Coordinates of C-alpha atoms in Angstrom, one line a residue:
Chain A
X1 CA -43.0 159.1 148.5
X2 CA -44.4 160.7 145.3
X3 CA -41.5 163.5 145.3
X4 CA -38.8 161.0 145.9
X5 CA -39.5 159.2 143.0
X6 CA -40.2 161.4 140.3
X7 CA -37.5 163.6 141.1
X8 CA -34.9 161.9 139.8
X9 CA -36.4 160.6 136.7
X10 CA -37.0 164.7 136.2
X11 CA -33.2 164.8 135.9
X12 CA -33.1 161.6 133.7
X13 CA -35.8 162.8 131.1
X14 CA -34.6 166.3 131.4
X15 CA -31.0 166.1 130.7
X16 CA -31.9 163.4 127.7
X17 CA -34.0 166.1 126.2
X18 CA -31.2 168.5 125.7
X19 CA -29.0 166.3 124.6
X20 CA -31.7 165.1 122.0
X21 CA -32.3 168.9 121.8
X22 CA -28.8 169.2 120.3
X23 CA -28.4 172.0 123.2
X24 CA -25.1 170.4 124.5
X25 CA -23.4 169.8 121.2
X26 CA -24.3 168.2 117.6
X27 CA -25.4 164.3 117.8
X28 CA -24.2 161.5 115.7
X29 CA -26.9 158.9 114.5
X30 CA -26.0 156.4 117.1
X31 CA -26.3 158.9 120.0
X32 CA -29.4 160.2 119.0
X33 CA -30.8 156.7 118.3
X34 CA -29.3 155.1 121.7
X35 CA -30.5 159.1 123.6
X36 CA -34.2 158.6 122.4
X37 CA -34.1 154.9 123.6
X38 CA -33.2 156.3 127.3
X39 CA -36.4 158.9 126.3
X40 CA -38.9 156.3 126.2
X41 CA -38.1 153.8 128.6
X42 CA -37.8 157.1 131.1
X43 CA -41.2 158.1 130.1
X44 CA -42.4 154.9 130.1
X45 CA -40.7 154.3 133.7
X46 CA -42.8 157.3 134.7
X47 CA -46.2 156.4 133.4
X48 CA -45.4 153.3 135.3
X49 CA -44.6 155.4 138.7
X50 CA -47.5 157.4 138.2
X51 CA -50.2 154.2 137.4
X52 CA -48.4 152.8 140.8
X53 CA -49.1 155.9 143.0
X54 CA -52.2 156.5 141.6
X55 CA -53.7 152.9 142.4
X56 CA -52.0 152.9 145.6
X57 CA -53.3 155.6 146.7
X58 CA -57.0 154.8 145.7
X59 CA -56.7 151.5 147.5
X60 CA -55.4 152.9 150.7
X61 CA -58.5 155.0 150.1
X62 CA -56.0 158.1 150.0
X63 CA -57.5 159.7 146.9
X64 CA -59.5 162.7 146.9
X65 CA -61.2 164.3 144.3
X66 CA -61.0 168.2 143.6
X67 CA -63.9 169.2 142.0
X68 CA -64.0 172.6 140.1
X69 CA -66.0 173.5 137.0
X70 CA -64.9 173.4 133.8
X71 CA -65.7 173.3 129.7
X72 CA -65.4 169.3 129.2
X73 CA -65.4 170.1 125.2
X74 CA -62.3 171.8 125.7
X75 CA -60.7 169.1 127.8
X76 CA -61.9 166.2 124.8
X77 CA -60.1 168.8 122.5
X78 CA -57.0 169.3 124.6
X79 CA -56.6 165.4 124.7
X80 CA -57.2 164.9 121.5
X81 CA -54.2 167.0 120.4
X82 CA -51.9 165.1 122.9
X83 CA -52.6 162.0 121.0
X84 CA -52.3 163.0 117.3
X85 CA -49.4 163.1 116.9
X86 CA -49.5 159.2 117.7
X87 CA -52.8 158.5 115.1
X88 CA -50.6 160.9 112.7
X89 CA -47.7 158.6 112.7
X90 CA -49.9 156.0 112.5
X91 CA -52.4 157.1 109.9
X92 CA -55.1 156.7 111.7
X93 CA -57.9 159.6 111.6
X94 CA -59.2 160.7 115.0
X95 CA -63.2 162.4 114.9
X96 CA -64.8 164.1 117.4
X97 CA -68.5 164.7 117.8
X98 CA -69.6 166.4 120.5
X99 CA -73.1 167.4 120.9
X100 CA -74.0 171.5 121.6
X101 CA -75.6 170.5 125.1
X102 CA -72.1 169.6 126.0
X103 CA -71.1 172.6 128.3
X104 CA -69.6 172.3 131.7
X105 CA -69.2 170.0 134.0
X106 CA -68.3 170.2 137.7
X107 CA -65.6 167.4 138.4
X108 CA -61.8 166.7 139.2
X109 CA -60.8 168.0 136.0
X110 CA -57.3 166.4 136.0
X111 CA -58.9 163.1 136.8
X112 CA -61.4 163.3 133.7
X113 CA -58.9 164.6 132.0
X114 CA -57.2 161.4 132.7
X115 CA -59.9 159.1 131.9
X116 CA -60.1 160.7 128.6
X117 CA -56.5 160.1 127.7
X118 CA -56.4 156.8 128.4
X119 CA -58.8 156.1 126.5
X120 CA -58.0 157.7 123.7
X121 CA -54.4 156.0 123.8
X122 CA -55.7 153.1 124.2
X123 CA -57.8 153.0 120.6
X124 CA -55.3 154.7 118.9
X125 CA -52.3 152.0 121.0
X126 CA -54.4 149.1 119.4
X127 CA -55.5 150.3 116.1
X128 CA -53.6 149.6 112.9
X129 CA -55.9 151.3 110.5
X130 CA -59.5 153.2 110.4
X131 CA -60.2 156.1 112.8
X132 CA -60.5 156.6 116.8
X133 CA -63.6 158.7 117.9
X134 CA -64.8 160.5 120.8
X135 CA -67.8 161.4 121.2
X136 CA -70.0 162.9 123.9
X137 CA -73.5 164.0 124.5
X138 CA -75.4 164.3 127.8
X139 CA -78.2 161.9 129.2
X140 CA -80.3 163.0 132.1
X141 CA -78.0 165.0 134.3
X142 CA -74.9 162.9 133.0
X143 CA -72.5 163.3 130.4
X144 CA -72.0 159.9 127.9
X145 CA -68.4 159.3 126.6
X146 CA -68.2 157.3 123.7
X147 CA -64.5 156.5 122.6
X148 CA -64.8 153.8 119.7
X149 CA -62.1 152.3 117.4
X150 CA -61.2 149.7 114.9
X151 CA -58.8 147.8 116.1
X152 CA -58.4 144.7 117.4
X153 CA -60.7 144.7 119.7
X154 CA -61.4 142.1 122.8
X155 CA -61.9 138.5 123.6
X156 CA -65.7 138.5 125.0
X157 CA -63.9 136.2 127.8
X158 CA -61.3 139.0 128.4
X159 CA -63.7 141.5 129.1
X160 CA -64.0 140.6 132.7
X161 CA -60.1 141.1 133.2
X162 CA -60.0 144.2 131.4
X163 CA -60.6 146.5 134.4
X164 CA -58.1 144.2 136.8
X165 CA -54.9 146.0 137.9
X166 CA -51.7 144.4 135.7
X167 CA -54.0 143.0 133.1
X168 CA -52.6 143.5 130.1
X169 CA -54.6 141.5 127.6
X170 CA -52.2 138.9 125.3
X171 CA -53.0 141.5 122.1
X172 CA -52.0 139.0 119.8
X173 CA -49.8 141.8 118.2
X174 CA -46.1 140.7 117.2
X175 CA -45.2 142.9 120.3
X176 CA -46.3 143.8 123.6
X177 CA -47.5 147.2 123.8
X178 CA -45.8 149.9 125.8
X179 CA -47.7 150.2 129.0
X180 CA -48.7 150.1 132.8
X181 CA -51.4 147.8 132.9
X182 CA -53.2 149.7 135.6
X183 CA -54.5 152.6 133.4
X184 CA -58.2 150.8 132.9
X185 CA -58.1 149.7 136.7
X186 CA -57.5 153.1 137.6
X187 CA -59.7 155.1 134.9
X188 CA -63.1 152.9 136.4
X189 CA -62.0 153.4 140.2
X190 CA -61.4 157.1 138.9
X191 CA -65.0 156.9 137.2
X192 CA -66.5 155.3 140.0
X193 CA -65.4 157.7 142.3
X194 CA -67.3 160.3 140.3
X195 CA -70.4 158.6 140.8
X196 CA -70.1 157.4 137.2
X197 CA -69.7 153.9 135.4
X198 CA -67.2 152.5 132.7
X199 CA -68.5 149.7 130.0
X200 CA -67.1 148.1 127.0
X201 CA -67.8 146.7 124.0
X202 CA -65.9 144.9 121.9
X203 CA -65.9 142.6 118.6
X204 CA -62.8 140.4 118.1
X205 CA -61.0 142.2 115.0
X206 CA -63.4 145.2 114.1
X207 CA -63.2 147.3 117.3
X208 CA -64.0 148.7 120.7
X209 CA -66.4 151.0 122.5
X210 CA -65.4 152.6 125.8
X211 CA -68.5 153.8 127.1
X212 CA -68.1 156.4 130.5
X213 CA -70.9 157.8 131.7
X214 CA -70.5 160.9 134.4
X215 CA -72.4 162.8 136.3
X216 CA -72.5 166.5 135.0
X217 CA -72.2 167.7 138.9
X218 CA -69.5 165.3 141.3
X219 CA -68.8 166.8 144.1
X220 CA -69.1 170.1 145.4
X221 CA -66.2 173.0 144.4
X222 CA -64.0 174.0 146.9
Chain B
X1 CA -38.3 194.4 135.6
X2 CA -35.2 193.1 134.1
X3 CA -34.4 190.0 131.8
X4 CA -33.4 187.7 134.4
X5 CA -34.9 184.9 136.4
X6 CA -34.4 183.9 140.0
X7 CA -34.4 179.7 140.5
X8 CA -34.7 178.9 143.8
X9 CA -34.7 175.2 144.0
X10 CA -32.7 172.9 146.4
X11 CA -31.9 169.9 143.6
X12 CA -28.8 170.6 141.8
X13 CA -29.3 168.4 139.4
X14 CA -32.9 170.3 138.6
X15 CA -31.4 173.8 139.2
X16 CA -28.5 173.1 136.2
X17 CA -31.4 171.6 133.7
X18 CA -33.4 174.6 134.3
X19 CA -30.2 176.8 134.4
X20 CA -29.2 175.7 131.4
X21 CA -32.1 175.6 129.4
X22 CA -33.2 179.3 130.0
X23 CA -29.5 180.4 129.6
X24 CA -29.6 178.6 126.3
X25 CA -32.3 180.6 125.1
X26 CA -30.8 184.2 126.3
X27 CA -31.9 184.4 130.0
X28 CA -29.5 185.8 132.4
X29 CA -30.5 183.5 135.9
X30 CA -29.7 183.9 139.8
X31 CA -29.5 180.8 141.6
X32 CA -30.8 179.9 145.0
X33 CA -30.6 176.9 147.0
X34 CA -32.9 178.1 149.8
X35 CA -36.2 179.9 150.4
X36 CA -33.7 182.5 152.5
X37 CA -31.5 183.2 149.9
X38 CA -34.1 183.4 147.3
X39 CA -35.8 186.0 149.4
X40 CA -32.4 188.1 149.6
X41 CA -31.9 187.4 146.2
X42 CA -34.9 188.9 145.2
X43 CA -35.2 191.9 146.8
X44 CA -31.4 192.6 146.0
X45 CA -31.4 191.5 141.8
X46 CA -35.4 192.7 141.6
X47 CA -35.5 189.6 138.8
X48 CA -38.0 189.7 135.8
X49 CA -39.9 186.5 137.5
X50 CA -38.7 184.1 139.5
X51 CA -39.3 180.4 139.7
X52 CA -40.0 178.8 142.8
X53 CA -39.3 175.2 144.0
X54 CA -42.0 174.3 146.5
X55 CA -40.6 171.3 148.6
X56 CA -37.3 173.5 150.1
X57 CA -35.8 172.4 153.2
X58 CA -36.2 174.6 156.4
X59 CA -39.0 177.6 154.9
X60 CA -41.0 175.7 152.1
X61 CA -42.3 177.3 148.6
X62 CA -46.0 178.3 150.0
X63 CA -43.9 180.4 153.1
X64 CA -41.2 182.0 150.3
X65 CA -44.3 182.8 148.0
X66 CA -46.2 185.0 150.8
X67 CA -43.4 186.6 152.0
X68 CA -42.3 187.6 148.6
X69 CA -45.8 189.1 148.4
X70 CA -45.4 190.9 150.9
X71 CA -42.5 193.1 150.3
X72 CA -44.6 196.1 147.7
X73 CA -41.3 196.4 145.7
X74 CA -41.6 192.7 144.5
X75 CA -45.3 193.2 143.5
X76 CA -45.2 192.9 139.9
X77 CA -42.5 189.9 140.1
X78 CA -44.6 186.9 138.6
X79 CA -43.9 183.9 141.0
X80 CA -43.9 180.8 138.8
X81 CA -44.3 177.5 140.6
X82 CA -41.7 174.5 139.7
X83 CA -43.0 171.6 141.7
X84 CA -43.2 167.0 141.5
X85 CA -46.4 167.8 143.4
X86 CA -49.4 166.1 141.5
X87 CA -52.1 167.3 143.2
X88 CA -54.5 169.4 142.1
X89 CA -55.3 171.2 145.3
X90 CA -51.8 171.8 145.7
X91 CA -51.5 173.7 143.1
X92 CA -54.5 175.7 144.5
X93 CA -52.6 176.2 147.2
X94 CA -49.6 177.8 146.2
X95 CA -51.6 179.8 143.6
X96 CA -53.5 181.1 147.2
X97 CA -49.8 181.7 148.5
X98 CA -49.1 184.2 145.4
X99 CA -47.8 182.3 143.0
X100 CA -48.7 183.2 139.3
X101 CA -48.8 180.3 137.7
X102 CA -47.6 176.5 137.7
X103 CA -45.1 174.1 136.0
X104 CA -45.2 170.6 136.8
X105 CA -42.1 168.2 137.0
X106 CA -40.9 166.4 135.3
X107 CA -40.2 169.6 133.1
X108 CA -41.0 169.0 129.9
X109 CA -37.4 170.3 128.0
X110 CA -39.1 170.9 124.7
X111 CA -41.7 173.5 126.3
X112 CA -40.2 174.6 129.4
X113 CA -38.5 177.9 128.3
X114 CA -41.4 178.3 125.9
X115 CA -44.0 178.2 128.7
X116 CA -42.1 180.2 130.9
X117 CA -42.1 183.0 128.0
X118 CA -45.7 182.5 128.0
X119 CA -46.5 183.2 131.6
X120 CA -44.2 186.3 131.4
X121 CA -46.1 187.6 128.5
X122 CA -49.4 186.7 129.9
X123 CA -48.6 188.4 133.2
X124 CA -46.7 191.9 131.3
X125 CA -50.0 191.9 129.6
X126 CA -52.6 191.5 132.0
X127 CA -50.7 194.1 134.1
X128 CA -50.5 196.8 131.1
X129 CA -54.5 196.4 130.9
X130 CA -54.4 197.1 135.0
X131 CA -53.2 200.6 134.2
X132 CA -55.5 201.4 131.1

């Protein structure tokens, strides 16, 4: 199902790139402008098709994790750098503190990898000014992921829903932000998976603290 | 090794987006709409690395990949995967098959010829070091 689905939205985001890309011929401001609305809403219409597998698949109990072992600083870094250019736009400074005993981990890399994003774009989604920061140190034989912000935050009576597929909270912001829904439904069943837990905490108007806490060894590699 | 790349892929649509994009940027590239062909292909053109679709009709990417390896003549011919598959151990898999590396769809436009670059250069290099 997976393959019919994505292939033809590969065609539809890839063909709108070069055009955007200017590979096909010059633009006009109206093209570009109309071109880079067909962008998003494909990308968008992706995320959505991914979010939909993804929680499909973990509810028909279809998921499996592949474990392998990896250098989790590296994957906070790599994350980091997809969302910057987000924060940038927004000016809104991203830190990262991550403690020396960090080292490797043995885990489905693209699935923490996953986690990590989402959280990420999440703070940096519902901030409008301060900083977004990750941080991670290791407890026991887990690792702790902190990713705080200050933004919004959370209704205390909201926090419940949070981690319920198609909740996205009423933000209060002028307009609904660009998203799935599913992401924190499937970053917990993800987490859980893992042998790990996801917590929040949140103060209405000052910010939000995703706290994940995984094991440093899920899973045996293959 | 010449400057050109094989495509075998079996989605027009994807085969011209590719196509285009690495002619763009001053690749000469065969096409092939079949793991059959592509196998021809490649032993006739001997292409500088050749990207391989992994859900073909009839012989599938994993079957294309080993029988390209096994033809000595194709040996140093990178095998880059072009695949919608999402999973992590499929990409394993077709990395087990002899592929050398792995681009997922959707392709990204912006990075795609600059990644294939990348694997090329990667894989010239770690070969050069082989011989020293």
């Amino acid at each position: 199902m997976s393959h019919e689905l994505r292939t033809p939205l590969n065609s539809i985001i890839g063909f709108t790139g070069i055009l955007l890309q200017e590979l096909a011929g010059p633009l006009n401001e109206e093209q570009r402008k109309q071109l880079g609305m067909v962008q998003n809403s494909s990308r968008h219409l992706l995320a959505l098709i991914n979010d939909v597998l993804d929680i499909s698949k973990i509810e028909a109990g279809q998921l499996t994790l592949s474990p392998s072992s990896f250098e989790l600083r590296h994957s906070i870094e790599k994350m980091i750098q997809l969302v910057s250019p987000l924060a940038e736009k927004k000016r809104i400074k991203m830190r990262m503190t991550v403690s020396e005993e960090v080292t490797d981990i043995t885990s489905d890399q693209r699935r923490i990898e996953q986690v990590i994003l989402n959280l990420l774009n999440n703070a940096v989604k519902f901030t409008e000014e301060g900083h977004v920061e990750i941080s991670c140190r290791t407890e026991d034989d887990h690792y702790i992921l902190l990713v705080s912000d200050t933004g919004i935050g959370i209704r205390p009576e909201d926090i419940p829903k949070l981690f319920q597929p198609f909740h996205q909270l009423d933000s209060g912001l002028a307009r609904k932000q660009e998203g799935t829904g599913l992401g924190l439904s499937i970053c917990k069943k993800l987490i859980e998976m893992m042998g790990g837990t996801i917590g929040v905490e949140s103060q209405l108007g000052r910010g939000s603290v995703f706290t994940v806490r995984v094991p440093r060894q899920s899973g045996e590699v293959s | 090794m010449s400057d050109s790349l094989l495509i075998i892929e079996d989605n027009e649509q994807n085969m011209y987006l590719m196509h285009f994009l690495l002619e763009k940027k001053g690749f000469s590239v065969i096409e092939a709409d079949n793991g059959r062909e592509g196998i021809e292909k490649a032993l006739r053109f001997k292409p500088g690395a050749i990207l391989l679709d992994i859900q073909l009709p009839e012989m599938d990417g994993y079957a294309v990949a080993r029988e390209l390896k096994e033809h000595p003549e194709l040996s140093g011919v990178p095998i880059i995967a072009v695949t919608s598959y999402a999973m992590v151990g499929d990409r394993e898999r077709i990395l087990a098959a002899g592929a050398t590396g792995y681009i997922e769809k959707p392709i990204n436009p912006d990075t795609f010829v600059e990644e294939i670059i990348r694997y090329l250069s990667t894989h010239n290099r770690s070969n050069q070091e082989g011989y020293a």
